[in-house]
Coordinates of C-alpha atoms and ligand atoms in Angstrom, one line a residue:
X25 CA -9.5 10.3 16.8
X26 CA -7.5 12.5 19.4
X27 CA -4.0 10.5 20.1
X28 CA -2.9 11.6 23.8
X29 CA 0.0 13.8 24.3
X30 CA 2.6 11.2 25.7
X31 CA 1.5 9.1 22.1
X32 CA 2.2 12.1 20.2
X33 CA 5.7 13.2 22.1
X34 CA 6.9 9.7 21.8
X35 CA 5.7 9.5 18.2
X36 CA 7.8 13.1 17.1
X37 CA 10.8 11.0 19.2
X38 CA 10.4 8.3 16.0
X39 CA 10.2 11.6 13.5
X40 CA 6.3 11.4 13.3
X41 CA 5.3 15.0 12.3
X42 CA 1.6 15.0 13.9
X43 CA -1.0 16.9 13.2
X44 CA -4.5 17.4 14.7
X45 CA -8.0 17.7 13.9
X46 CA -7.1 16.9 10.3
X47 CA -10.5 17.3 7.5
X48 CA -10.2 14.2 5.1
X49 CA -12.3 15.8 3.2
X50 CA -9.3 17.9 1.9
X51 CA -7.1 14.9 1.1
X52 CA -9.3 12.4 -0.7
X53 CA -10.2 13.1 -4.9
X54 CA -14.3 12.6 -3.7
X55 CA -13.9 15.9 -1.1
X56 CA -15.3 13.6 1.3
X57 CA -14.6 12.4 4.7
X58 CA -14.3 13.2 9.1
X59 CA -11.4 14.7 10.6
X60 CA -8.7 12.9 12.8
X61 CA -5.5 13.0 13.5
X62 CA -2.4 12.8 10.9
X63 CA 0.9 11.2 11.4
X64 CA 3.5 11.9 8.7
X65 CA 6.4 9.7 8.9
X66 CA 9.7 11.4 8.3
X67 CA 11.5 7.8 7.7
X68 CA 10.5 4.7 6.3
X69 CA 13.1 2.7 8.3
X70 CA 11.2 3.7 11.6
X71 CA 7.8 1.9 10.2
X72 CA 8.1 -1.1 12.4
X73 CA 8.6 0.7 15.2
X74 CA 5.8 3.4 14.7
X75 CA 3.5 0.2 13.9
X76 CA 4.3 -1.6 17.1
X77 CA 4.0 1.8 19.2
X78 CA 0.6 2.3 17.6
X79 CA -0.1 -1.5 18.4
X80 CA 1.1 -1.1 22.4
X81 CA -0.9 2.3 22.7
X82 CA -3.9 0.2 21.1
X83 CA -4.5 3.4 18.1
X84 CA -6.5 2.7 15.1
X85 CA -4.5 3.6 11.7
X86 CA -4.9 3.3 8.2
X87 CA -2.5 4.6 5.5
X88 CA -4.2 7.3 3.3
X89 CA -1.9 6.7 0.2
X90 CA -3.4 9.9 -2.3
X91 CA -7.1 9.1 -1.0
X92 CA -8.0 9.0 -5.1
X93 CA -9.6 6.0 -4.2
X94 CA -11.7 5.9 -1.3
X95 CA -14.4 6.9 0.3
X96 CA -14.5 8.0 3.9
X97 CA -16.8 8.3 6.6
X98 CA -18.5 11.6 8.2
X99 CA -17.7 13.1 11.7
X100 CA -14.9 11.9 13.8
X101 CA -13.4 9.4 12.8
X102 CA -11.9 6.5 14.9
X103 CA -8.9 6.3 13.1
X104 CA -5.5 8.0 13.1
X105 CA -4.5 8.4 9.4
X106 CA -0.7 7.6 8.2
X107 CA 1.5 8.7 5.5
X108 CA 4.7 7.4 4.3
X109 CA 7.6 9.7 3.7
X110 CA 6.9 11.7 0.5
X111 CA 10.5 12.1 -1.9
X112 CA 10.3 13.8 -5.1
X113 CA 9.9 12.3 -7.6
X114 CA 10.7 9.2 -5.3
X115 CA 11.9 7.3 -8.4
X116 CA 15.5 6.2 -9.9
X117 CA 16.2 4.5 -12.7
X118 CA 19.1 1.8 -13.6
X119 CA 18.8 0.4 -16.7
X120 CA 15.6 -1.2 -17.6
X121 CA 14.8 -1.0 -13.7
X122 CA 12.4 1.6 -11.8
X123 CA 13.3 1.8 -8.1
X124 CA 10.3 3.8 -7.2
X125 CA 8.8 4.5 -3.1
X126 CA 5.1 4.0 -2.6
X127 CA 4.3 7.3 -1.7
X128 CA 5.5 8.8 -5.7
X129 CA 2.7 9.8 -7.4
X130 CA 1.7 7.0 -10.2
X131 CA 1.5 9.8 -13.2
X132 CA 5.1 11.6 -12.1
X133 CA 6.6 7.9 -12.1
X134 CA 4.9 7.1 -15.5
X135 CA 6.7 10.9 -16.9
X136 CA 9.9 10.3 -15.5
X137 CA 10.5 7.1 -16.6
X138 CA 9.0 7.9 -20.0
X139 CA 12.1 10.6 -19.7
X140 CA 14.3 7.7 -19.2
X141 CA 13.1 6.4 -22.6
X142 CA 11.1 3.8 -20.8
X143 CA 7.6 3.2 -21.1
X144 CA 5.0 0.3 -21.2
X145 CA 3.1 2.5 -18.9
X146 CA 1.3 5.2 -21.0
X147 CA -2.6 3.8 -20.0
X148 CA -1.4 4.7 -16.5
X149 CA -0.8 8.3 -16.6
X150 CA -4.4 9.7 -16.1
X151 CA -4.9 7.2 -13.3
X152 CA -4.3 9.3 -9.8
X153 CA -3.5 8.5 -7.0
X154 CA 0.1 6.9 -5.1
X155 CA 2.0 4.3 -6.6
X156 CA 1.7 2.6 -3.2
X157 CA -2.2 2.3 -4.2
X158 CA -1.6 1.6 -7.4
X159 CA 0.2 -1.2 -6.3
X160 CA -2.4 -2.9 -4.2
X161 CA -5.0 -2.2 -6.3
X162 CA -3.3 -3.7 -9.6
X163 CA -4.2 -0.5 -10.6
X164 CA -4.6 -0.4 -14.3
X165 CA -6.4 1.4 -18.0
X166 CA -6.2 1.3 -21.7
X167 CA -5.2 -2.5 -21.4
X168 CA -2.2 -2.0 -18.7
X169 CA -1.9 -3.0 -15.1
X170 CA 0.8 -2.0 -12.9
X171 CA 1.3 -5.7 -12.1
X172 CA 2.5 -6.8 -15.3
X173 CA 6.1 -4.8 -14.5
X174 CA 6.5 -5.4 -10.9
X175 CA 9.7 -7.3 -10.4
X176 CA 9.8 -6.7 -6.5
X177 CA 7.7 -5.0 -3.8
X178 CA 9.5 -4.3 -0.3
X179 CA 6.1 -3.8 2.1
X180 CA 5.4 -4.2 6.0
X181 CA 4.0 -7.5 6.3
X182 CA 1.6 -6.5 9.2
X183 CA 0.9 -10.2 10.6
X184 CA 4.8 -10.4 10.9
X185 CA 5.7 -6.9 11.8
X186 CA 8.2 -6.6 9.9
X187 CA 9.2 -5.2 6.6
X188 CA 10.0 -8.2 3.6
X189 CA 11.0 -8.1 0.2
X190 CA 8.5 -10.2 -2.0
X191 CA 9.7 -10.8 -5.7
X192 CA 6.5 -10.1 -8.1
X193 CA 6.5 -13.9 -9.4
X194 CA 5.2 -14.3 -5.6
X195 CA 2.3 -12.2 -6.0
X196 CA -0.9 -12.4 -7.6
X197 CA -2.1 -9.2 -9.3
X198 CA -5.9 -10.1 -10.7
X199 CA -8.2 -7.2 -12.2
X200 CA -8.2 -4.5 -9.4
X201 CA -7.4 -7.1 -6.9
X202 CA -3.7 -8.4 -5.6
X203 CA -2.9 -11.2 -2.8
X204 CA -1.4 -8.6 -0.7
X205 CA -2.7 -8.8 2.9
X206 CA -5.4 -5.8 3.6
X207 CA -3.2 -4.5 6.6
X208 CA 0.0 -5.0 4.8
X209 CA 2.0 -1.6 3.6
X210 CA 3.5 -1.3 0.3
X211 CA 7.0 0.7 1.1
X212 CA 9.0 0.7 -1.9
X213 CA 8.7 -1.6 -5.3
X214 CA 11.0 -2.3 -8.5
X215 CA 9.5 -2.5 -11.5
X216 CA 10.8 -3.8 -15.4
X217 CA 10.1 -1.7 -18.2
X218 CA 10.9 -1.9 -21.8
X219 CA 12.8 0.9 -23.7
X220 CA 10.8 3.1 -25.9
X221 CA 11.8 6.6 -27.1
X222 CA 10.5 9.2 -25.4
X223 CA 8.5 11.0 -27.9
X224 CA 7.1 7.5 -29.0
X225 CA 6.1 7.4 -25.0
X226 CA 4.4 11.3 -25.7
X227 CA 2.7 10.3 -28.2
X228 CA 0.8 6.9 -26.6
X229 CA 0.8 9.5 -23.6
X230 CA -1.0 12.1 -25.6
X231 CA -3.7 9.6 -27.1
X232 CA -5.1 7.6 -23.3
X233 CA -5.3 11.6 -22.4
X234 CA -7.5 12.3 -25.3
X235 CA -9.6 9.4 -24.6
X236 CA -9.9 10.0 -20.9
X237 CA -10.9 13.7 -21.3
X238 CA -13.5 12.8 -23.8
X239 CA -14.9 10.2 -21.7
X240 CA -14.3 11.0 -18.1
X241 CA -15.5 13.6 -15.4
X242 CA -11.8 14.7 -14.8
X243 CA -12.8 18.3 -13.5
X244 CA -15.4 16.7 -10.5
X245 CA -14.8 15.5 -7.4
X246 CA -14.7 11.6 -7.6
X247 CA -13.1 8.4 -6.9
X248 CA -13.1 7.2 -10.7
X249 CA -15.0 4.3 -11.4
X250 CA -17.0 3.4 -8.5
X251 CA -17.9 0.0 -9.4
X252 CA -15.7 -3.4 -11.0
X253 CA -17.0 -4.1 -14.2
X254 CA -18.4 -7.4 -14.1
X255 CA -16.8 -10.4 -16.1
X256 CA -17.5 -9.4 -19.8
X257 CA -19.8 -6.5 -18.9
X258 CA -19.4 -3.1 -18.2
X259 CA -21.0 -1.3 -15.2
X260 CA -20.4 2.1 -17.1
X261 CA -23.1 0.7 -19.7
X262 CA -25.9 -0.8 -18.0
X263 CA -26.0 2.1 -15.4
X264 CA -26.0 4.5 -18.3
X265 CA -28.7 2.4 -20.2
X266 CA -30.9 2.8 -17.0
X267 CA -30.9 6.6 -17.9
X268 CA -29.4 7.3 -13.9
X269 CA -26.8 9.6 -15.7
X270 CA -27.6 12.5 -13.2
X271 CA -29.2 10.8 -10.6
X272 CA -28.3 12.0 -7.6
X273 CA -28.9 11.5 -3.6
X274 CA -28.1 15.2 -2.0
X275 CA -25.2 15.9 -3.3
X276 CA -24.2 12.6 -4.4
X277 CA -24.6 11.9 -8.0
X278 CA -24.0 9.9 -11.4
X279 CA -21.8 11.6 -13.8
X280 CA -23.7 12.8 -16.4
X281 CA -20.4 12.2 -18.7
X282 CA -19.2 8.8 -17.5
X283 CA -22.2 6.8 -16.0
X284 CA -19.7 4.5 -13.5
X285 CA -18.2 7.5 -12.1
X286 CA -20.0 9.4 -9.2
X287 CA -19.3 12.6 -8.4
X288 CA -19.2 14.7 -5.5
X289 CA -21.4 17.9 -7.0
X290 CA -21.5 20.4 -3.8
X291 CA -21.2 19.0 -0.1
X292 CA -21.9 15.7 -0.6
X293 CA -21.3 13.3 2.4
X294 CA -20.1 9.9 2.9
X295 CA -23.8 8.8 3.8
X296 CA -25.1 10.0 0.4
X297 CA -22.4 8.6 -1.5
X298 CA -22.9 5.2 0.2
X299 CA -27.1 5.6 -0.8
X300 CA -26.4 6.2 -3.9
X301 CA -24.1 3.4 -4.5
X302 CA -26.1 1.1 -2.8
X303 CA -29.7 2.3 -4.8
X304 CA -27.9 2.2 -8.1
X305 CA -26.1 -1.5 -7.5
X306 CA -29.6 -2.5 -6.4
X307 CA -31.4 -1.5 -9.7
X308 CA -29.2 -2.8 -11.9
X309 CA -29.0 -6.2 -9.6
X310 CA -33.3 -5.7 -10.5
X311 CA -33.1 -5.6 -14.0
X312 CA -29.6 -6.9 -15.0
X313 CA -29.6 -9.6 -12.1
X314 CA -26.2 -8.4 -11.7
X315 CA -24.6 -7.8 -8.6
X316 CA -22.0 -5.3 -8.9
X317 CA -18.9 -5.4 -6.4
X318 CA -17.4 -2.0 -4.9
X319 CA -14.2 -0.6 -6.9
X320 CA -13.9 2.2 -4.9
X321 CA -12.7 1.4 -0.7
X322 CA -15.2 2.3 1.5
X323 CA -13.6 2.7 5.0
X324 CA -15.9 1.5 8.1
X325 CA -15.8 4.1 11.6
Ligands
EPU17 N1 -20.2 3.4 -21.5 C1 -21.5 3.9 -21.7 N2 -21.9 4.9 -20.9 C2 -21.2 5.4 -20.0 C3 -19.8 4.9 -19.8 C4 -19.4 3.9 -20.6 O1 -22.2 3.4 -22.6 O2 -21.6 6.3 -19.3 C5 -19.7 2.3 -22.4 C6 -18.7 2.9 -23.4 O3 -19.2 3.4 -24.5 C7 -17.9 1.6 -23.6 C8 -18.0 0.8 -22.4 O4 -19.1 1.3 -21.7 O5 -18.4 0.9 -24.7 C9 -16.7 0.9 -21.5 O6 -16.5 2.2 -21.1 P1 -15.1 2.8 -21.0 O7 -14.3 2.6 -22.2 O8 -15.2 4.2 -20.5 O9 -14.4 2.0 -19.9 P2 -14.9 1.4 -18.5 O10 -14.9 -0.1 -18.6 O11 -16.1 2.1 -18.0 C10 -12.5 1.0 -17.5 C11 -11.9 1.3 -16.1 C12 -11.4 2.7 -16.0 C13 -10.4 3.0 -17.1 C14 -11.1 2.8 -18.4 C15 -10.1 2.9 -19.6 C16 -13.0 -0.2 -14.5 C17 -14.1 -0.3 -13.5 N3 -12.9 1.0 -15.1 O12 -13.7 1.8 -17.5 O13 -10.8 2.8 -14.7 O14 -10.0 4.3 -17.0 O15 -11.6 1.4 -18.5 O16 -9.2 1.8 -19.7 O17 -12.3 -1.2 -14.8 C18 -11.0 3.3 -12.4 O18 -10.5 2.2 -12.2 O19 -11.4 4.0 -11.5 C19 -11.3 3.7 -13.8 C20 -11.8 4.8 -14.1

């Protein structure tokens, strides 16, 4: 989507850095997805405003966060996309308290509070992506969720338009699943963590790496795990034991290392990705009679 040049000028007025013609395909993990227009916000404490001038000028946005967990459509896209203000390493530590913003990256955050001796976090650190999507996601491996530690998450409440503060007792973080509001915006979040020595932190570190690289496609393309593993099942398995490790629609296929994974294995477009998905959730509703639900977002034109 093309914004119009009095959108844009009063947009840079709010300290929106704008930029055109943007290829998605360069910002998401599965090298997939249209171009549009991108709008960098320079402040956090202009988001309302930015919202509502988005809202008068009636333009279609979504946040991007680190697009490690989405898949986006082909062509041009109908959508502006956003980004919050990126700080590095947009974390500070008090105590046993992480003040960290939603646009740090989830594996920085786990290292530097691990170099603040805390941890509680170690299953996280292969996971990519923002903490802001980690957040709404309940992100989560080797038996820990982000949810578990969130004390507080500050977020634009869309339906409101404003920005709240909503203390993590208020919130319900499920398996890859939260009760945040699909429009809402995580901004900023304080999480609890329990003290650990550092190198005891390395070493748990050291060993959810070991068994990621030996079980995961981490040098493709992909969105991770494409599919939610069913309750007391495991998509991973039964797509595996239906020997599609490989299969592949254009350049859309199934990771021959980690069946649940697809992987992005030349130019693969958002329309093969979505066949594939949609052919292998379909033979293993046939002979599992499981319906598998969507981990990865797929964004609609
Ligand atoms: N398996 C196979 N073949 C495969 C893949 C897996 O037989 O091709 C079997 C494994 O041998 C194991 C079982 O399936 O017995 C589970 O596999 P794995 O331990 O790899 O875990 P997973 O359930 O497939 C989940 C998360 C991952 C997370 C890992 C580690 C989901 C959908 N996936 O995978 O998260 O990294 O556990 O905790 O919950 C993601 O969210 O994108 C993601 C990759």
């Amino acid at each position: 989507m093309r914004i119009s040049g009095k959108a844009a000028a009063q947009l840079q007025e709010l300290g929106v850095d704008v930029r055109t013609a943007v290829s998605l395909a360069e910002q998401t993990s599965l090298g997939i997805g249209g171009a549009t227009d991108e709008l960098s916000l320079r402040r956090y404490e202009t988001i309302p405003q930015v919202m509502r001038l988005l809202e008068n000028e009636h333009i279609p946005h979504r946040f991007l966060g680190g697009g490690t967990n989405v898949l986006v459509p082909d062509g041009e896209l109908s959508w502006v996309v956003l980004h919050l203000p990126a700080a590095r390493p947009g974390v500070r530590v008090e105590g046993n308290a992480a003040f960290v913003d939603a646009s740090a990256d989830l594996g920085g955050m786990v290292t530097f509070c691990a170099k603040n001796n805390l941890g509680g976090m170690e299953g996280l650190i292969g996971v990519p992506g923002s903490v802001g999507g980690a957040l709404r996601m309940n992100a989560g491996a080797y038996g820990t969720q982000i949810g578990a530690y969130v004390r507080e998450v500050e977020l634009y409440r869309a339906a409101a338009g404003e920005v709240e503060t909503v203390r993590g007792n208020d919130i319900r973080f499920d398996y890859r699943h939260t009760s945040f509001a699909p429009e809402d915006v995580m901004l900023r979040a304080k999480l609890e963590l329990p003290s650990k020595p550092y190198k005891e932190i390395l070493a748990g570190i050291r060993v959810c790496n070991e068994k990621r690289r030996s079980s995961q496609p981490l040098n493709q393309k992909s969105a991770g795990c494409i599919f939610k593993n069913p309750p007391g099942g495991s998509a991973g398995r039964m797509i595996d034991e239906l020997h599609l490790k490989g299969y592949r629609v254009g350049d859309a296929m199934v990771s021959d290392r980690h069946a649940n994974f697809f992987v992005n294995a030349g130019h693969a477009s958002c329309v093969e990705m979505l066949k594939l998905i949609d052919d292998v959730r379909e033979r293993v509703r046939r002979v599992y009679g499981v319906e598998l639900e969507n981990e990865v977002i797929v964004w609609q034109n």
